XYZ file of C-alpha atoms in Angstrom:
424
model
C -75.599 111.648 24.421
C -78.199 109.237 25.657
C -78.293 105.539 26.398
C -79.011 104.496 22.678
C -75.901 106.399 21.390
C -73.571 104.880 24.161
C -75.036 101.335 23.444
C -74.466 101.842 19.761
C -70.780 102.327 20.370
C -70.377 99.525 23.202
C -72.121 96.971 20.910
C -69.098 97.324 18.499
C -66.531 96.451 21.164
C -66.416 92.855 20.278
C -63.807 90.602 18.549
C -65.753 90.697 15.327
C -67.217 94.348 15.514
C -64.250 96.124 16.840
C -62.541 98.549 14.746
C -59.952 100.224 16.686
C -56.980 100.937 14.545
C -54.628 102.288 17.115
C -53.687 101.845 20.865
C -51.363 104.245 22.614
C -50.444 104.951 26.235
C -48.074 105.414 28.943
C -47.291 103.920 32.386
C -46.849 106.424 35.262
C -45.404 105.839 38.542
C -46.260 107.305 42.074
C -43.644 110.029 41.449
C -45.840 111.304 38.211
C -42.990 109.972 36.082
C -43.523 108.194 32.811
C -41.579 104.725 32.932
C -43.155 103.228 29.720
C -44.694 104.233 26.452
C -46.777 101.944 24.225
C -48.213 102.273 20.713
C -49.675 99.409 19.216
C -51.764 98.381 15.932
C -54.790 97.148 17.878
C -55.913 94.355 15.694
C -52.422 92.907 15.698
C -52.664 92.415 19.480
C -52.248 88.925 21.044
C -55.741 87.332 21.608
C -55.616 87.601 25.368
C -54.431 91.151 25.332
C -56.890 92.164 22.838
C -59.730 90.985 25.005
C -58.359 92.591 28.139
C -57.803 95.944 26.537
C -61.341 95.647 24.892
C -62.933 95.253 28.495
C -61.236 98.289 29.539
C -62.716 100.327 26.613
C -66.216 98.994 27.404
C -65.677 99.807 30.986
C -65.044 103.520 30.081
C -68.362 103.665 28.586
C -70.283 102.041 31.481
C -72.649 103.286 34.377
C -75.531 105.388 34.448
C -75.916 108.865 32.753
C -75.813 111.647 35.023
C -73.932 109.575 37.603
C -71.032 107.869 36.334
C -71.240 109.292 32.612
C -71.309 113.032 32.513
C -71.378 115.031 29.432
C -69.481 118.674 29.343
C -69.515 121.315 26.695
C -66.556 123.278 26.319
C -66.552 126.871 27.089
C -66.179 129.039 24.062
C -62.774 130.174 24.911
C -61.556 126.596 24.820
C -62.561 126.520 21.099
C -60.026 129.015 20.130
C -56.760 128.149 18.504
C -55.008 127.556 21.615
C -57.786 126.021 23.591
C -58.111 122.642 25.170
C -60.876 121.490 22.810
C -58.723 122.504 19.657
C -55.900 120.472 21.116
C -58.175 117.534 21.620
C -59.540 117.822 17.914
C -55.917 118.083 16.729
C -54.902 114.765 18.591
C -58.024 113.183 17.006
C -57.316 114.332 13.503
C -53.718 113.085 13.976
C -55.171 109.463 14.440
C -52.731 109.173 17.306
C -49.741 109.002 14.980
C -48.133 112.489 16.307
C -45.738 111.783 18.993
C -45.249 115.284 20.037
C -49.209 115.719 20.492
C -49.519 112.403 22.349
C -46.464 113.421 24.661
C -48.248 116.758 25.505
C -51.643 114.864 26.069
C -49.843 112.744 28.579
C -48.111 115.667 30.325
C -51.533 117.536 30.497
C -53.241 114.386 32.230
C -50.467 113.932 34.710
C -50.493 117.582 35.650
C -54.055 117.927 36.220
C -55.061 114.272 37.450
C -54.703 113.957 41.133
C -54.003 110.307 42.102
C -52.018 108.653 44.594
C -50.178 105.796 43.229
C -49.178 104.161 39.858
C -51.580 104.212 36.870
C -51.783 103.566 33.097
C -53.190 105.914 30.548
C -54.770 104.240 27.414
C -55.961 105.987 24.288
C -57.934 103.987 21.769
C -58.442 105.310 18.361
C -61.492 104.375 16.095
C -63.170 105.193 12.880
C -67.117 104.110 12.871
C -69.004 104.176 9.610
C -72.401 105.258 11.026
C -75.011 103.546 8.777
C -78.312 105.238 8.140
C -81.434 103.879 9.779
C -85.089 103.823 8.789
C -87.847 105.311 11.091
C -88.219 101.711 12.396
C -84.608 101.654 13.307
C -83.636 99.156 10.439
C -80.188 99.730 8.985
C -79.656 100.570 5.518
C -76.708 99.865 3.512
C -75.743 103.435 3.082
C -73.416 105.433 5.114
C -74.730 108.478 7.073
C -71.584 109.745 8.623
C -67.878 108.782 9.364
C -67.402 109.055 12.991
C -63.873 109.313 14.138
C -63.004 109.548 17.748
C -60.690 108.498 20.513
C -61.376 106.885 24.113
C -59.256 107.715 26.780
C -59.039 105.289 30.008
C -56.865 106.000 33.096
C -56.383 102.690 35.164
C -54.962 102.230 38.678
C -51.959 99.857 38.709
C -51.422 98.189 42.075
C -49.236 95.604 43.651
C -51.009 92.320 44.163
C -51.524 91.061 47.754
C -49.131 88.624 49.318
C -50.108 84.930 48.933
C -48.853 81.536 48.869
C -48.695 79.485 45.648
C -47.767 76.102 44.367
C -44.673 75.913 42.297
C -45.062 72.926 39.806
C -41.360 72.561 38.851
C -40.145 72.539 42.316
C -43.255 70.577 43.537
C -43.643 72.970 46.713
C -45.738 75.660 48.156
C -44.041 79.189 48.583
C -44.660 82.736 48.607
C -45.966 84.095 45.333
C -44.110 86.664 43.265
C -46.111 90.072 43.713
C -47.152 91.620 40.460
C -48.182 95.008 39.387
C -51.760 94.548 38.155
C -53.880 96.874 35.888
C -57.265 97.571 37.193
C -60.510 98.810 35.813
C -60.445 102.408 34.721
C -61.080 104.996 37.538
C -61.393 107.779 34.978
C -61.841 108.299 31.313
C -63.567 110.105 28.422
C -64.733 110.045 24.933
C -63.993 112.813 22.534
C -65.967 114.015 20.612
C -69.209 113.155 22.078
C -71.563 110.912 19.849
C -74.803 112.747 20.147
C -77.955 111.641 18.104
C -75.493 109.352 16.060
C -73.408 112.206 14.983
C -70.135 113.696 16.061
C -70.329 116.625 18.424
C -66.863 118.203 18.655
C -68.331 120.895 21.186
C -68.733 118.004 23.777
C -66.966 115.266 25.804
C -68.550 112.360 27.602
C -66.608 112.023 31.028
C -66.415 108.710 32.965
C -65.746 108.374 36.611
C -65.945 104.985 38.534
C -66.844 106.670 41.860
C -69.618 109.114 41.310
C -68.765 110.810 44.748
C -65.142 111.440 43.829
C -65.245 112.990 40.145
C -61.927 114.584 40.252
C -63.036 118.130 39.889
C -59.461 119.374 39.476
C -59.147 117.202 36.431
C -62.202 118.461 34.637
C -61.381 121.989 35.272
C -57.604 121.753 34.606
C -57.778 119.253 31.630
C -60.731 120.230 29.752
C -61.391 123.551 31.156
C -65.071 122.919 31.806
C -67.060 123.511 35.038
C -67.727 120.504 37.080
C -71.260 119.485 37.671
C -72.619 117.369 40.595
C -73.388 113.701 39.802
C -76.850 112.264 40.803
C -75.201 110.710 43.769
C -73.779 114.050 45.022
C -77.354 115.597 44.279
C -79.119 113.149 46.316
C -76.758 113.612 49.312
C -76.962 117.390 49.137
C -80.937 117.079 49.098
C -80.736 114.620 52.272
C -78.517 117.141 53.820
C -80.895 119.933 53.211
C -83.427 117.953 55.187
C -81.263 116.907 57.979
C -79.984 120.359 58.686
C -83.546 121.976 58.346
C -85.601 119.347 60.467
C -82.817 118.314 62.835
C -82.302 114.575 62.186
C -79.252 112.367 61.952
C -80.295 110.707 58.964
C -82.829 111.926 56.313
C -84.616 108.551 56.302
C -85.265 108.774 60.002
C -87.697 111.565 59.098
C -91.299 111.129 58.287
C -91.412 114.181 56.291
C -88.463 113.216 54.221
C -90.004 109.541 53.449
C -93.261 111.111 52.453
C -91.451 113.506 50.037
C -89.866 110.462 48.614
C -93.165 108.727 48.036
C -94.773 111.851 46.485
C -91.711 112.457 44.381
C -91.919 108.897 42.885
C -95.646 109.193 42.328
C -95.121 112.323 40.466
C -92.605 110.746 38.172
C -94.774 107.649 37.659
C -97.846 110.143 36.568
C -95.572 111.862 34.309
C -93.816 108.880 32.664
C -96.040 105.931 32.509
C -93.969 102.458 32.197
C -94.493 102.345 28.268
C -92.748 105.480 27.935
C -89.235 105.474 26.296
C -86.574 105.642 28.889
C -84.687 108.375 26.939
C -87.750 110.799 27.379
C -87.792 110.372 31.027
C -86.349 113.680 32.408
C -88.415 116.020 34.783
C -86.276 118.895 36.258
C -87.387 119.616 39.762
C -88.004 123.127 40.414
C -87.932 124.956 43.699
C -91.822 125.668 43.212
C -92.298 121.955 42.693
C -90.431 121.120 45.776
C -92.711 123.584 47.627
C -95.844 122.132 46.326
C -94.699 118.626 47.475
C -93.790 120.080 50.824
C -97.316 121.646 51.313
C -99.064 118.316 50.350
C -97.309 116.368 52.901
C -98.050 119.081 55.737
C -94.535 120.257 56.399
C -94.772 123.586 58.545
C -94.462 126.670 56.493
C -91.344 127.792 58.576
C -89.665 124.697 57.551
C -90.950 124.376 53.878
C -89.614 128.015 53.054
C -86.153 126.944 54.757
C -86.084 123.983 52.507
C -87.061 125.736 49.481
C -84.547 128.556 50.050
C -81.540 126.170 50.647
C -82.571 123.958 47.472
C -82.530 127.174 45.439
C -79.001 128.109 46.890
C -77.405 124.661 46.642
C -78.907 123.895 42.993
C -78.395 127.844 41.743
C -76.040 126.370 39.025
C -78.229 123.637 37.633
C -81.439 122.156 38.938
C -81.114 118.504 39.285
C -83.529 115.931 37.580
C -86.296 114.389 39.804
C -85.279 110.834 39.432
C -81.760 111.946 40.623
C -82.994 112.792 43.973
C -85.093 109.364 44.716
C -83.573 107.425 47.314
C -84.489 103.673 46.899
C -83.748 103.017 50.743
C -86.164 105.705 51.595
C -88.789 104.505 49.351
C -88.543 100.992 50.927
C -88.861 102.351 54.438
C -91.896 104.239 53.487
C -93.433 101.393 51.555
C -92.890 99.124 54.712
C -94.551 101.895 56.841
C -97.294 102.259 54.560
C -97.876 98.422 54.693
C -97.899 98.650 58.507
C -100.535 101.353 58.668
C -102.724 99.443 56.279
C -102.507 96.479 58.237
C -103.467 98.444 61.428
C -106.357 100.058 59.658
C -107.568 96.571 58.617
C -107.212 95.312 62.218
C -109.092 98.306 63.580
C -111.847 97.657 60.807
C -112.136 94.076 61.849
C -112.194 95.076 65.567
C -115.108 97.633 64.838
C -117.094 94.851 62.943
C -116.590 92.310 65.720
C -117.760 94.884 68.378
C -120.706 95.771 65.991
C -121.771 92.114 65.764
C -121.456 91.484 69.428
C -123.536 94.629 70.093
C -126.277 93.334 67.688
C -126.271 89.921 69.378
C -126.429 91.461 72.764
C -129.466 93.637 71.636
C -131.097 90.770 70.145
C -130.978 88.852 73.431
C -132.138 92.008 75.436
C -135.224 92.408 73.151
C -135.999 88.793 73.353
C -135.815 88.982 77.164
C -137.833 91.897 77.297
C -140.540 90.423 75.185
C -140.737 87.182 77.430
C -141.262 89.408 80.472
C -143.921 91.254 78.879
C -145.639 88.035 78.084
C -145.148 86.620 81.651
C -146.069 89.490 83.877
C -146.917 92.492 81.433
C -143.604 94.262 82.496
C -142.560 96.855 79.914
C -138.751 97.173 79.403
C -137.422 100.164 77.507
C -134.729 98.872 74.996
C -132.281 101.595 73.619
C -130.297 100.366 70.573
C -127.191 102.485 69.779
C -123.599 102.194 69.210
C -121.155 101.677 72.355
C -119.865 105.125 71.936
C -123.227 106.681 72.007
C -124.285 104.466 74.865
C -121.458 106.114 77.149
C -123.369 109.568 76.529
C -126.413 108.231 77.909
C -127.376 109.790 81.370
C -130.158 109.590 83.970
C -131.669 112.761 85.394
C -134.601 113.459 87.607
C -136.845 116.158 86.536
C -139.862 117.201 88.633
C -139.593 114.058 90.594
C -139.542 111.939 87.433
C -136.407 109.821 86.018
C -135.582 110.562 82.585
C -133.009 108.984 80.087
C -131.135 112.103 78.596
C -129.577 111.204 75.013
C -127.640 114.011 73.449
C -128.396 114.226 69.628
C -126.403 115.785 67.119
C -127.625 117.509 63.947
C -126.365 114.573 61.621
C -127.941 111.907 63.618
C -131.377 110.373 63.181
C -133.909 108.717 65.901
C -136.094 105.660 65.236
C -138.650 104.721 67.958
C -140.478 101.393 67.302
C -139.606 101.645 63.501
C -140.972 105.214 63.350
C -138.380 107.850 62.594
C -138.801 110.763 64.830
C -137.675 114.462 64.334
C -136.397 116.500 67.243
């Protein structure tokens, strides 16, 4: 699934656009016991409840792809008659009306979902009449496919904090009664996936609020799929590789890491100009690409080989996308350092200009003074015009009783005496 596919579904989660036909679920306490079951016709819900449940459904399809939203393909063995994919397919085809399947569904979640505390399992069933679109994305009044699916959300239920409140009937301030409040989803999924505006029964779109804790036990136990690292986890792993190789407490303290981030960002900008469609922006970062960038920024060979080796081992199952490894903090630090470097270079250039102008003024004064001396008493003065750096190399030597100025001349330097260029 891509961003457009997800957005197409989410756009329908409104009062007028929603077509959920059924809402089921159960409330699970901290002892993993079901204390409440619910089954409702969604469109018959009270107005306030309708919108609250709709917000939960929207949240289950929120976040960034590759980080909060991960797509899993079922292993082949899970598509056999007793496989997990087949079970979910049967639940979908029942339209959440088979109580036995629903009960088994709840039990499977409770068994494999590792969570401390109370939580609410919600399941929304929907049938979406997917309309055809023209090449310029205009909808045609013609159905392309009927996409039936269900959306599951697992929400924590926590006790409200102690607080004081005003009791109008008694006209007094007192301790509020603490309530159990349903929070936003921690985990959820869409089955089947909606890929290229079509049903994909071989895949499931998985949601997790915290990309650092994706509930691997649930992914393996409930879906039978192998967990994959989120963009956040991939970025942290990559930073750890630099830290362990180059010996810094934080990757962002290392100049090589900052330069790597800068070059990686430039690589993405070159590959995908701003006018490119965001859905096409996907560059897998291979070990050889990592090595090339390390060579460009001058990382010593002994370290670059170690980083490449660690990168290959850590991401042996699946190579990360380049954009997943970008660190906004590192880019900001490097940008600030580059500004400081540019400022220092500008100051040095201005200082050089001032020194050059000062040198020219002093030379002009010396020439004027020499000309005046010659006019007054015929005394000749030798004027040597060169840079301050070169002037420091000029020495006086006595050869055969005669004083000489000795000026070293390199191959790329030219000499000019009284306007005439001399070759030595």
